[in-house]
Coordinates of C-alpha atoms in Angstrom, one line a residue:
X98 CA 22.2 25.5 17.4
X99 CA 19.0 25.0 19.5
X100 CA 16.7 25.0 16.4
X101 CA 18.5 21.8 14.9
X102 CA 19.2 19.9 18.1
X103 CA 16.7 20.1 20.5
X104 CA 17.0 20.4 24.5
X105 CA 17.1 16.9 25.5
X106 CA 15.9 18.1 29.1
X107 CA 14.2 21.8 30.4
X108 CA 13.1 23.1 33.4
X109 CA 9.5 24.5 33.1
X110 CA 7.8 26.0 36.5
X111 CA 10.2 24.2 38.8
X112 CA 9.5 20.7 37.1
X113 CA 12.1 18.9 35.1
X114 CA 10.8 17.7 31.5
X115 CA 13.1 15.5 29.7
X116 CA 12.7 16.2 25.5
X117 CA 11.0 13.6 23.6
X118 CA 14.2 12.9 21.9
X119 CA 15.9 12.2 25.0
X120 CA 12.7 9.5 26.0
X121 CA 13.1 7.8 23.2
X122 CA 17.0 7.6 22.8
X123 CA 16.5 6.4 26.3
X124 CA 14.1 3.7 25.2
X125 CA 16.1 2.7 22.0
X126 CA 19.3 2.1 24.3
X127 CA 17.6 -0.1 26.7
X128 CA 16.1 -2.1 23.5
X129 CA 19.3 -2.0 22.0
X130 CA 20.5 -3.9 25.9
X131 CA 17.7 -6.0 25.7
X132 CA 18.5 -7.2 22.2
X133 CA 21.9 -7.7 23.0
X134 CA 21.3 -9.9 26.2
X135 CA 19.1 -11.9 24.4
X136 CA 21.3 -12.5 21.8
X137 CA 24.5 -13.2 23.6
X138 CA 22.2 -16.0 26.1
X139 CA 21.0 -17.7 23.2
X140 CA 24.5 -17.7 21.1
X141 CA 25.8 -19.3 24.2
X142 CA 23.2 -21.7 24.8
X143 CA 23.3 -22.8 20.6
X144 CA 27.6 -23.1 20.9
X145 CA 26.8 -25.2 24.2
X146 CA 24.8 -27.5 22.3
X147 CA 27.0 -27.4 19.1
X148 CA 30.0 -28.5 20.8
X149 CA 28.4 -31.4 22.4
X150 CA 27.2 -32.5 19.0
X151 CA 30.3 -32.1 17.6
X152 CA 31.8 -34.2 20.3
X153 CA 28.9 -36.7 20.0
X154 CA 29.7 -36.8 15.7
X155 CA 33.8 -36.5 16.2
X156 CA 34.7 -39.1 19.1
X157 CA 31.2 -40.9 19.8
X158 CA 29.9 -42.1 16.3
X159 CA 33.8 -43.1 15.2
X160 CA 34.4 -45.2 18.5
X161 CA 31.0 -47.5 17.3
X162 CA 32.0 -47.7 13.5
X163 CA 35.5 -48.7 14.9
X164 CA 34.1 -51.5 17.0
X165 CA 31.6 -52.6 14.5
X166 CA 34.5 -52.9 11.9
X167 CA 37.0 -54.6 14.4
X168 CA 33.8 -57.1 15.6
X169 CA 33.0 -58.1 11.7
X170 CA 37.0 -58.5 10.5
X171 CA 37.6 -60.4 13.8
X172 CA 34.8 -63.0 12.5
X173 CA 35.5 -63.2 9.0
X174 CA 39.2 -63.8 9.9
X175 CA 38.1 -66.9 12.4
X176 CA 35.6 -68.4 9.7
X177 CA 38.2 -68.1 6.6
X178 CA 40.7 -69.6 9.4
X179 CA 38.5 -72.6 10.1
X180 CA 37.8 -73.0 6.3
X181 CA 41.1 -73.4 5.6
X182 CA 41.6 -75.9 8.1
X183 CA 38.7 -78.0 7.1
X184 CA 38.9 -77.8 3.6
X185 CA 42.3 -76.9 2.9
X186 CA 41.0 -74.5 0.3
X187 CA 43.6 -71.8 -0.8
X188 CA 40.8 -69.5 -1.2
X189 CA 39.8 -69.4 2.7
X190 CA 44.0 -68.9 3.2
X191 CA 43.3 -65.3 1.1
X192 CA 40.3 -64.6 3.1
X193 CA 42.3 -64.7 6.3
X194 CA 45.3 -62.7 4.9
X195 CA 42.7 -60.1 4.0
X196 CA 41.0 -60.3 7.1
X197 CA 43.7 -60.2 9.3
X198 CA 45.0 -57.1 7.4
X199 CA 41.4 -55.5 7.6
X200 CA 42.0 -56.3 11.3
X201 CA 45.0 -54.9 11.8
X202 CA 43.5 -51.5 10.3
X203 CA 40.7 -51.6 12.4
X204 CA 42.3 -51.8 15.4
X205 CA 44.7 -49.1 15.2
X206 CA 41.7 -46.8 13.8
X207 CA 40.1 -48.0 17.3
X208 CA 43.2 -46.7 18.9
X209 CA 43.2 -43.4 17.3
X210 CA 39.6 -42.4 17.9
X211 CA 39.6 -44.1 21.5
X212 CA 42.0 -41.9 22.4
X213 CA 42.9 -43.3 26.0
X214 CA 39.5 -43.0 27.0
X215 CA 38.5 -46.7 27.2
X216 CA 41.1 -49.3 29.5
X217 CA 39.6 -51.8 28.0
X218 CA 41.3 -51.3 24.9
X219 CA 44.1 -52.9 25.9
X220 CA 43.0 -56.2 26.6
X221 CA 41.4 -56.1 23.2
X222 CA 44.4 -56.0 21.8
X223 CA 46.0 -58.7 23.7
X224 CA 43.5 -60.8 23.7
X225 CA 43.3 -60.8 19.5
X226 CA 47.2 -61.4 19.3
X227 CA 46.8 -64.3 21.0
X228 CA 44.1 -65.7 19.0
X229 CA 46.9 -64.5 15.6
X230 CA 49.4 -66.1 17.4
X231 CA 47.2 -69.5 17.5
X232 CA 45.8 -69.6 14.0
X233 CA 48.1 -67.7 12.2
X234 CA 51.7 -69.5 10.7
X235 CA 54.8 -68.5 12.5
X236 CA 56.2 -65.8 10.7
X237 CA 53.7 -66.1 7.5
X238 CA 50.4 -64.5 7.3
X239 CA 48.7 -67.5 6.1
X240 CA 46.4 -69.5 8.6
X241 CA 48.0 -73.1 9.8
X242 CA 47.0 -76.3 7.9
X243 CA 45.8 -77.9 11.5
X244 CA 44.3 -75.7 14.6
X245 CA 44.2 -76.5 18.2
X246 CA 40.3 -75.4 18.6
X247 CA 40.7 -76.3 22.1
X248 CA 42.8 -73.7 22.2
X249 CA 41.9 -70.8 19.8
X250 CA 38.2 -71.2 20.3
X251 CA 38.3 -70.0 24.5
X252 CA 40.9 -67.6 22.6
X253 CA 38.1 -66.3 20.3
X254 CA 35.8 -66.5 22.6
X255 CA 38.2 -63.7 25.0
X256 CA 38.5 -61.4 22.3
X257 CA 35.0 -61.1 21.6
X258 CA 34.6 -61.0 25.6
X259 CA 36.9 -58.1 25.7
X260 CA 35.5 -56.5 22.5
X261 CA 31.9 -56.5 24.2
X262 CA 33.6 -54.8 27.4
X263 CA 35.0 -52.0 24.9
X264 CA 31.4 -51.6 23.1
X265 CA 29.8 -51.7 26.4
X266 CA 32.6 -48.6 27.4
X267 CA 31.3 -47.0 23.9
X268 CA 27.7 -47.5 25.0
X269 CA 28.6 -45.9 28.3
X270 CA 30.5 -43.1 26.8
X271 CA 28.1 -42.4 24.2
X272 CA 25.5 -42.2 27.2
X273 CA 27.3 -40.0 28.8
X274 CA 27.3 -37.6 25.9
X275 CA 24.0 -37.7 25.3
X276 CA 22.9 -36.9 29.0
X277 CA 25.1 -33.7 28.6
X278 CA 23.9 -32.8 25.2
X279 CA 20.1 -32.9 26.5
X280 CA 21.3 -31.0 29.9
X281 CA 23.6 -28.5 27.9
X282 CA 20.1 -27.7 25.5
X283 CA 18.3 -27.8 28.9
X284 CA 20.5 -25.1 30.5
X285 CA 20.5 -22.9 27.2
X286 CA 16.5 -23.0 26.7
X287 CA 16.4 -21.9 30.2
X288 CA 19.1 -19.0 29.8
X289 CA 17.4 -18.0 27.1
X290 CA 13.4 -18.2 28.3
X291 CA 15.3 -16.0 31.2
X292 CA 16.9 -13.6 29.1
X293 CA 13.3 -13.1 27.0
X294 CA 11.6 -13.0 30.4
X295 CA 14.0 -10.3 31.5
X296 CA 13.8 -8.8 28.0
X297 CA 10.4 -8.7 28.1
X298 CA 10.2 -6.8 31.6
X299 CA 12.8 -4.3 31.1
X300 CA 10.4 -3.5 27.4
X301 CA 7.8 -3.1 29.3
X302 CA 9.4 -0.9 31.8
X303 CA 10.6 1.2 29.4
X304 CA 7.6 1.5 27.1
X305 CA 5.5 2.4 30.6
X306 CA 8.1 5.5 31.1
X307 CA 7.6 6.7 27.6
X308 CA 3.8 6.0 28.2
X309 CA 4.4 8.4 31.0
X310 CA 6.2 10.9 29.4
X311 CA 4.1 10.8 25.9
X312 CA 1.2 8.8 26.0
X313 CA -1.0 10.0 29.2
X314 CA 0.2 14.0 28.2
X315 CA -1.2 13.6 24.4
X316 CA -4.5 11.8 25.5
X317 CA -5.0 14.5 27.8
X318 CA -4.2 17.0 25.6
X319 CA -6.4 15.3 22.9
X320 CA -9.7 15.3 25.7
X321 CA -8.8 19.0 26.2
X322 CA -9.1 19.4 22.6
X323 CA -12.0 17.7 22.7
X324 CA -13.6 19.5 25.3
X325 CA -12.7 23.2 23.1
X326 CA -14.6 21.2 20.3
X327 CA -17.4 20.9 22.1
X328 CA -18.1 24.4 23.2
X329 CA -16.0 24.3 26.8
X330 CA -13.6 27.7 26.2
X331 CA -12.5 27.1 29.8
X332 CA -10.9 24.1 29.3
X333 CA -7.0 24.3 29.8
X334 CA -4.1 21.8 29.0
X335 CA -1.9 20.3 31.4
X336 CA 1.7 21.8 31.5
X337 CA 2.9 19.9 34.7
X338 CA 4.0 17.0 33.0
X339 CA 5.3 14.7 30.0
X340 CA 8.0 15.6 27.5
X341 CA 9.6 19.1 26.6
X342 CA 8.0 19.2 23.6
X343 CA 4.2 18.4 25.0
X344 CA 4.8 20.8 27.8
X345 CA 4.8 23.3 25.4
X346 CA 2.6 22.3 22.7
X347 CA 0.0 22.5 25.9
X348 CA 1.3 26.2 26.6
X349 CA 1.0 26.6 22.9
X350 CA -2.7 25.0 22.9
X351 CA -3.8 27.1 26.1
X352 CA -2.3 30.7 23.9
X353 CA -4.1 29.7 21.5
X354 CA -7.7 29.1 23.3
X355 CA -7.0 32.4 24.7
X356 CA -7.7 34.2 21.3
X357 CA -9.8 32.0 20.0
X358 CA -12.8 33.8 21.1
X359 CA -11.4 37.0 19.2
X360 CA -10.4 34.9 15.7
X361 CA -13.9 33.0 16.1
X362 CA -15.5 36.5 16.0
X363 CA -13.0 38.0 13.6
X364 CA -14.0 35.3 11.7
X365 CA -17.8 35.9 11.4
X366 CA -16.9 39.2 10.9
X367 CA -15.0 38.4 7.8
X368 CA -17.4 35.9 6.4
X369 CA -20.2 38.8 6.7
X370 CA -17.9 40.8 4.4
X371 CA -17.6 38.1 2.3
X372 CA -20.9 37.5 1.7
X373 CA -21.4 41.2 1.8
X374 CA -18.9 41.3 -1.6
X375 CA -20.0 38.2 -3.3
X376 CA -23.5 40.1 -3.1
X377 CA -22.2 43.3 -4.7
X378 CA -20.1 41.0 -7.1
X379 CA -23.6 39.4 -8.3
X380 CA -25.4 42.8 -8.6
X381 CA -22.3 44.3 -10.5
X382 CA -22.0 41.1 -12.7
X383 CA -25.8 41.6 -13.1
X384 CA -26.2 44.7 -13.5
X385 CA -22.7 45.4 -15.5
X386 CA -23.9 42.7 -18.1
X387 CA -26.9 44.2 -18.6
X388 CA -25.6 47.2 -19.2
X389 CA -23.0 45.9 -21.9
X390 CA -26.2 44.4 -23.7
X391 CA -27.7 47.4 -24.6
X392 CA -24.7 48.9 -26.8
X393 CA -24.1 45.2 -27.9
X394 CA -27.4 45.2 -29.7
X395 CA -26.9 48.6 -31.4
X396 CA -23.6 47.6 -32.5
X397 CA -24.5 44.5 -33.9
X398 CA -27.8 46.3 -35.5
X399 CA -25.8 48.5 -37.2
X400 CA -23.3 46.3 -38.7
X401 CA -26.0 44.0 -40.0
X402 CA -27.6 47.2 -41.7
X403 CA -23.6 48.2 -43.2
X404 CA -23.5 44.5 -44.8
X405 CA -27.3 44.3 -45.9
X406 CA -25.9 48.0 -48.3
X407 CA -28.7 50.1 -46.2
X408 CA -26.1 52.8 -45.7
X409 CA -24.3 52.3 -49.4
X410 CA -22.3 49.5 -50.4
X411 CA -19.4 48.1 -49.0
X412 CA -15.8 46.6 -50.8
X413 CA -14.8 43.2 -50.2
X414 CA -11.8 44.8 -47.9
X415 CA -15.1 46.3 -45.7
X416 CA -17.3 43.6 -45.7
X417 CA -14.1 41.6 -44.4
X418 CA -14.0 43.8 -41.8
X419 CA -17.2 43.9 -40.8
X420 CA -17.8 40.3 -40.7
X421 CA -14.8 40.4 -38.0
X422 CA -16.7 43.2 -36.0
X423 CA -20.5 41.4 -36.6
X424 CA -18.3 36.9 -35.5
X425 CA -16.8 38.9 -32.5
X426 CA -20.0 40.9 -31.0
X427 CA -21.6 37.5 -31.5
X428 CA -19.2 36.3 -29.4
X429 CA -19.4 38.8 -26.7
X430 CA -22.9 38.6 -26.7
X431 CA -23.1 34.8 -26.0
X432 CA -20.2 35.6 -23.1
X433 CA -22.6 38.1 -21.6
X434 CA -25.6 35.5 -21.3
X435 CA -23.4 32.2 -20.4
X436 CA -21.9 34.9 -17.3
X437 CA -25.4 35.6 -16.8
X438 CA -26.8 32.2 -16.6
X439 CA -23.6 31.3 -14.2
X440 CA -24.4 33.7 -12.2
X441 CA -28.0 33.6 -11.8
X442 CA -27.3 30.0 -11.2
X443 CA -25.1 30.9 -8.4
X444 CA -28.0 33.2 -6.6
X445 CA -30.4 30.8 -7.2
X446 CA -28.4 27.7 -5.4
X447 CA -30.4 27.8 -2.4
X448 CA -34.1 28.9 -4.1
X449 CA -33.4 26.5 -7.0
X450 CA -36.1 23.2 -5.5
X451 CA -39.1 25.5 -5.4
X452 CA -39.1 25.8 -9.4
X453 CA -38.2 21.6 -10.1
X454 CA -41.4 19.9 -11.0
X455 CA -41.6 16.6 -12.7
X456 CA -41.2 16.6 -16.1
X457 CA -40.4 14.2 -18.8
X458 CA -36.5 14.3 -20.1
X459 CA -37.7 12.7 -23.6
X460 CA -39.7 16.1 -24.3
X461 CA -36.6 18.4 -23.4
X462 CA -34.5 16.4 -25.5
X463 CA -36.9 16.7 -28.6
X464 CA -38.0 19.8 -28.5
X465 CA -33.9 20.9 -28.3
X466 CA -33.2 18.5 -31.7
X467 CA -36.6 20.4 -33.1
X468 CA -34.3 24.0 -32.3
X469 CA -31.0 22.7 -33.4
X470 CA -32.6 21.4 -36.8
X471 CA -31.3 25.2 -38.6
X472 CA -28.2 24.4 -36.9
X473 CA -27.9 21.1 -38.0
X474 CA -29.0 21.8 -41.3
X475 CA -26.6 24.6 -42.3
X476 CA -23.4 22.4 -40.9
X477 CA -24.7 19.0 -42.7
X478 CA -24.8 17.1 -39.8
X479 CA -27.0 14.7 -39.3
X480 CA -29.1 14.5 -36.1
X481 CA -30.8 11.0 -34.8
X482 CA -32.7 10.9 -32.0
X483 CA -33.5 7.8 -29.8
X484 CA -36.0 9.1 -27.2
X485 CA -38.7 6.5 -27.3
X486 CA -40.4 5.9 -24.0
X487 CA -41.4 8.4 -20.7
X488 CA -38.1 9.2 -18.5
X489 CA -40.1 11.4 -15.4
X490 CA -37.0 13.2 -13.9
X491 CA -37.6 16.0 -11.0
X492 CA -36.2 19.3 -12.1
X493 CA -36.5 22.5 -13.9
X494 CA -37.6 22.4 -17.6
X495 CA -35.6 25.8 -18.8
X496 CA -32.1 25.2 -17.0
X497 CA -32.5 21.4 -18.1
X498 CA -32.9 21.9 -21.7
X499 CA -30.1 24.6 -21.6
X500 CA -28.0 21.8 -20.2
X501 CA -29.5 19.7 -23.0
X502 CA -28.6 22.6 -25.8
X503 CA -25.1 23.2 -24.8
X504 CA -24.7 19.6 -25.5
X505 CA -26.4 18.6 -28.6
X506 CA -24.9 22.0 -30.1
X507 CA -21.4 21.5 -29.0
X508 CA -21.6 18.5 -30.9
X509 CA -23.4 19.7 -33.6
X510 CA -21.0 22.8 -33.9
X511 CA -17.7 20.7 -33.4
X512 CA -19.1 17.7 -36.3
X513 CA -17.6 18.3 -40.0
X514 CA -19.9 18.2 -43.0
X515 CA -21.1 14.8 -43.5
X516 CA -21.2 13.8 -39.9
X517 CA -23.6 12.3 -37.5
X518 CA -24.9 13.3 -34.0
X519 CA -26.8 10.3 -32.1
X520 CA -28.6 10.7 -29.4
X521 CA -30.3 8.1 -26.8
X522 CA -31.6 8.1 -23.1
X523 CA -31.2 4.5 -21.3
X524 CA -31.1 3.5 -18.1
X525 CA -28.6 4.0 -15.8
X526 CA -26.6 0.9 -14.3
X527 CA -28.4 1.2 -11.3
X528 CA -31.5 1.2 -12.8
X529 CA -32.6 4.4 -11.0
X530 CA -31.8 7.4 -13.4
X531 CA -31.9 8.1 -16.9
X532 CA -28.5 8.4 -18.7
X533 CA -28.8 11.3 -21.8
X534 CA -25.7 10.4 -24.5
X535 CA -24.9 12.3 -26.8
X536 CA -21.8 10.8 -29.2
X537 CA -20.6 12.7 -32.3
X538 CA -18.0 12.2 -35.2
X539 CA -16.3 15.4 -34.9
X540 CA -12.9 16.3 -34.3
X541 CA -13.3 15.2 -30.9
X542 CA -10.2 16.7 -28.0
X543 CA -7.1 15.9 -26.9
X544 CA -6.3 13.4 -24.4
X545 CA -4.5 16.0 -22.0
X546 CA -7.0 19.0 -22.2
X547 CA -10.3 16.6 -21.4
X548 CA -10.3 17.1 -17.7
X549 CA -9.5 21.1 -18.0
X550 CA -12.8 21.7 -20.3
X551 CA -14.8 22.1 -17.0
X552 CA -12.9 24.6 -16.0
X553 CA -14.2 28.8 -17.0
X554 CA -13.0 30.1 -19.9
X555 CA -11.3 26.8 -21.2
X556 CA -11.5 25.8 -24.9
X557 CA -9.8 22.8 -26.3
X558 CA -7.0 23.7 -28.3
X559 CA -8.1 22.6 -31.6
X560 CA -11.3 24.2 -31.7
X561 CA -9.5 27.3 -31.1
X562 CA -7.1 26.4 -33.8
X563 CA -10.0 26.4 -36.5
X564 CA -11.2 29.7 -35.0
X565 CA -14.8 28.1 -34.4
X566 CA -16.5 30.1 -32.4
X567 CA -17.1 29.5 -28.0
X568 CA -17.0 31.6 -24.4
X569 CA -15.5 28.0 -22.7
X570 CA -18.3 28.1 -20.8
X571 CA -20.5 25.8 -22.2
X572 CA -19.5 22.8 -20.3
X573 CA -19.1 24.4 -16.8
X574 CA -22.9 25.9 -17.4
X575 CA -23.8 22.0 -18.3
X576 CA -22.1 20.5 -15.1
X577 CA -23.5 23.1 -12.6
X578 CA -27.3 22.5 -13.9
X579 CA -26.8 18.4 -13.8
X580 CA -25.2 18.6 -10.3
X581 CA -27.9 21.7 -9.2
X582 CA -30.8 18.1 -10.2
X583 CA -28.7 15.6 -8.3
X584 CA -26.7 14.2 -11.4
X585 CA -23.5 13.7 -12.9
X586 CA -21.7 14.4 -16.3
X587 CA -19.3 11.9 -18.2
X588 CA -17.2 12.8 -21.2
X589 CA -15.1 10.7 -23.4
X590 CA -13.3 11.9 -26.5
X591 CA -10.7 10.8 -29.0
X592 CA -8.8 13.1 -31.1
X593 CA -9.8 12.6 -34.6
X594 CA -13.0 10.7 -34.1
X595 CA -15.7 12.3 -31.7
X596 CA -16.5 12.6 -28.4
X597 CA -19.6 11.5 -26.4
X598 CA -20.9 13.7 -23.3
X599 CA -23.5 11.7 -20.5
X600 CA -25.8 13.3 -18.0
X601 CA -26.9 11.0 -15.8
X602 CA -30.1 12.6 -13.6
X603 CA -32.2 10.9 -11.2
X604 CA -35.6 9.4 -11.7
X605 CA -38.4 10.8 -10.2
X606 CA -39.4 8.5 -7.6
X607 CA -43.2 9.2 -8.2
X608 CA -44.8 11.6 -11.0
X609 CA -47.6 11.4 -9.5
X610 CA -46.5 12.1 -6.1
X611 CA -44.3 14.6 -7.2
X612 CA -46.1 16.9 -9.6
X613 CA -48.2 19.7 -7.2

């Protein structure tokens, strides 16, 4: 049960360590207060504001549409009245019928939105009857033929009086409103700059506990660490405080330093060994393959003597035979120099600068075509060679044109009848090495075995397919003499059409400088 759910709190030498689990569940739940708070203030400060809006869109905005709309039917109801009376025109007589309708609407839409909350509505309404009463015919809704303007006009002149006393009540109203809209958003930006200040402190609060708990331990256990790394062995982590976990990653840290003397020397022990074995390993590889030479030769004298008839001849059945034997000696042979060369490269990885000179890459690479020619000639490939120019490079001559052979005989090997093998050194894109190329038209690799061929012993499946002959070391021996001279090898192959293999190698700075 412990193993999956931690102590949230332990008692180590009489001092009370909370679990890092238990800091930061701490620390979530007072975030998780915080967030809440702050939430909560500033939902009730943006409902404060809402309501006043919708207040201000409901009852304020209605109440001046209504007075605007009672104001304008008022006046076209008194100039269609006086129209008529003037003119007589039946078309004024229409107007006020209209109007006084319009009117009518109006006012009670007034009503409903005012909602008892202006007195002054009341006279309004009094005050328009009477002017109805004065231009309007008894019991018609048509204006009368002849007006008193003596009379209606101080009537007119009420109602619009009464009608500004309600807008001016609007105005008030709307005012009003307004004053508690901006003191309602007031309030709630202040609740909520509180609630973030509050938020903020009680964030910080917490953070500083955890800081206590788990950020001054580590750092002191990191300058501890530091302090080992440098070479102080008597430097000890503090166990007196911070989180259950630290506590004992520090008691785990100071065990630790207490054997490290013993595993540093262990240690040095064991890589003497080491180096003790990989010694013998080289002697035996050296010595074994050396060895193995020896019967290799006889064996492969002899079986050249049985096919050349020396001893009698031979049936097709035994000259079968012996080819097998004579292709597969070949083969170990050529293992037992590329393990050889591997590991004589190996021993001479520290030794390997005293025997680089400066020489020129051009001359390796011709003098390897000049060797290959047999080669090339008994596969009918064809060889070209674009070497033109001095390329000084600082290395040695022998390992660099074995790195040189492997190539250009790879691709002479792997080329069908009839194929080419081109060859060119150019720059390199930073202009300060020399790039060797070397692109064929053989049966080139597949896509997914490309990066493996630089590993021992690896061939590429179609070349062991057709039986032609290789150790898979070819390539490794290639990439460990480039990299020995500061370089780097490239290869890029389709299946079906060739491949093309690049050593890029350093210039030499100075031939002159350079050679001794």
């Amino acid at each position: 049960m412990s193993a999956r759910f931690p102590a949230l709190a332990r008692v180590r030498d009489g001092v009370r360590h909370r679990g890092v689990r238990a800091i930061l569940l701490q620390v979530l739940v007072l975030l998780c207060l915080v967030l809440v708070f702050t939430g909560a203030t500033a939902l009730w400060g943006l409902h404060t504001v809402q309501l006043n809006v919708a207040t201000t869109r409901t009852t304020i905005t209605p109440l001046v549409d209504a007075t605007h709309q009672v104001e304008a039917t008022l006046l076209r109801a008194q100039t269609a009245a006086r129209g008529y009376a003037v003119s007589g025109d039946r078309t004024f007589a229409r107007e006020y019928a209209e109007a006084t309708a319009d009117l009518t609407g109006a006012q009670e839409v007034l009503g409903e939105v005012a909602a008892g909350r202006v007195p002054q509505l009341r006279s309004l309404n009094e005050s328009v009857d009477t002017w109805l009463g004065l231009t309007r015919e008894p019991g018609r809704d048509t204006p009368r033929r002849s007006m008193d303007l003596s009379r209606t006009a101080p009537a007119m002149d009420r109602a619009l009086g009464t009608l500004e006393d309600v807008r001016a009540e609007v105005s008030s109203l709307r005012e009003q409103r307004r004053a508690d809209l901006n003191r309602s958003m007031t309030l709630a930006a202040a609740a909520v700059v509180t609630a973030a200040v509050l938020s903020i402190a009680v964030t910080l609060l917490a953070l500083r506990r955890a800081d206590r708990a788990l950020g001054a331990p580590l750092l002191a256990l990191q300058r501890t660490v530091a302090r080992q790394r440098a070479g102080d062995h008597d430097a000890v982590a503090d166990t007196s405080r911070g989180a259950v976990e630290v506590v004992d990653l520090a008691a785990s840290f100071n065990a630790f330093t207490r054997e490290a003397r013993d595993v540093v020397k262990q240690r040095e022990r064991t890589l003497e060994q080491l180096t003790e074995l990989d010694r013998q390993k080289s002697v035996f590889v050296s010595t074994t393959n050396h060895e193995l030479r020896t019967p290799l030769t006889s064996i492969s004298g002899y079986v050249e003597m049985l096919q050349d008839g020396d001893f009698g001849g031979v049936g097709p059945e035994q000259a079968r035979v012996l080819e097998v034997v004579r292709r597969n000696t070949e083969r170990l042979r050529l293992l037992i120099e590329d393990l050889l060369l591997i590991n004589k490269l190996d021993q001479d990885q520290e030794n390997r600068s005293a025997r680089h000179r400066v020489l020129d890459l051009a001359e390796c690479v011709s003098g390897v075509v000049t060797n290959l020619v047999p080669q090339a000639v008994a596969g009918e490939v064809t060889v070209h060679a674009d070497t033109d120019g001095s390329w000084p490079v600082f290395g040695d001559r022998d390992r660099l044109e074995r790195a040189v052979t492997n190539v250009v005989g790879n691709a002479v090997k792997f080329t069908p009848p009839g194929g080419t093998v081109t060859l060119t050194l150019t720059p390199t894109a930073s202009g300060h090495g020399v790039r060797f190329s070397c692109e064929d038209t053989g049966m080139g690799i597949p896509a997914n075995e490309i990066d493996s061929l630089f590993t021992s012993f690896t061939r590429a499946s179609n070349a062991a397919a057709q039986q032609i002959p290789g150790t898979g070391l070819g390539l490794v021996i290639v990439r460990t003499i480039v990299e020995q001279h500061g370089g780097t090898v490239g290869l890029r192959s389709v299946e079906g059409e060739g491949t093309t293999v690049t050593l890029d190698l350093p210039l030499a700075p100075s031939a002159e400088a350079a050679t001794p």
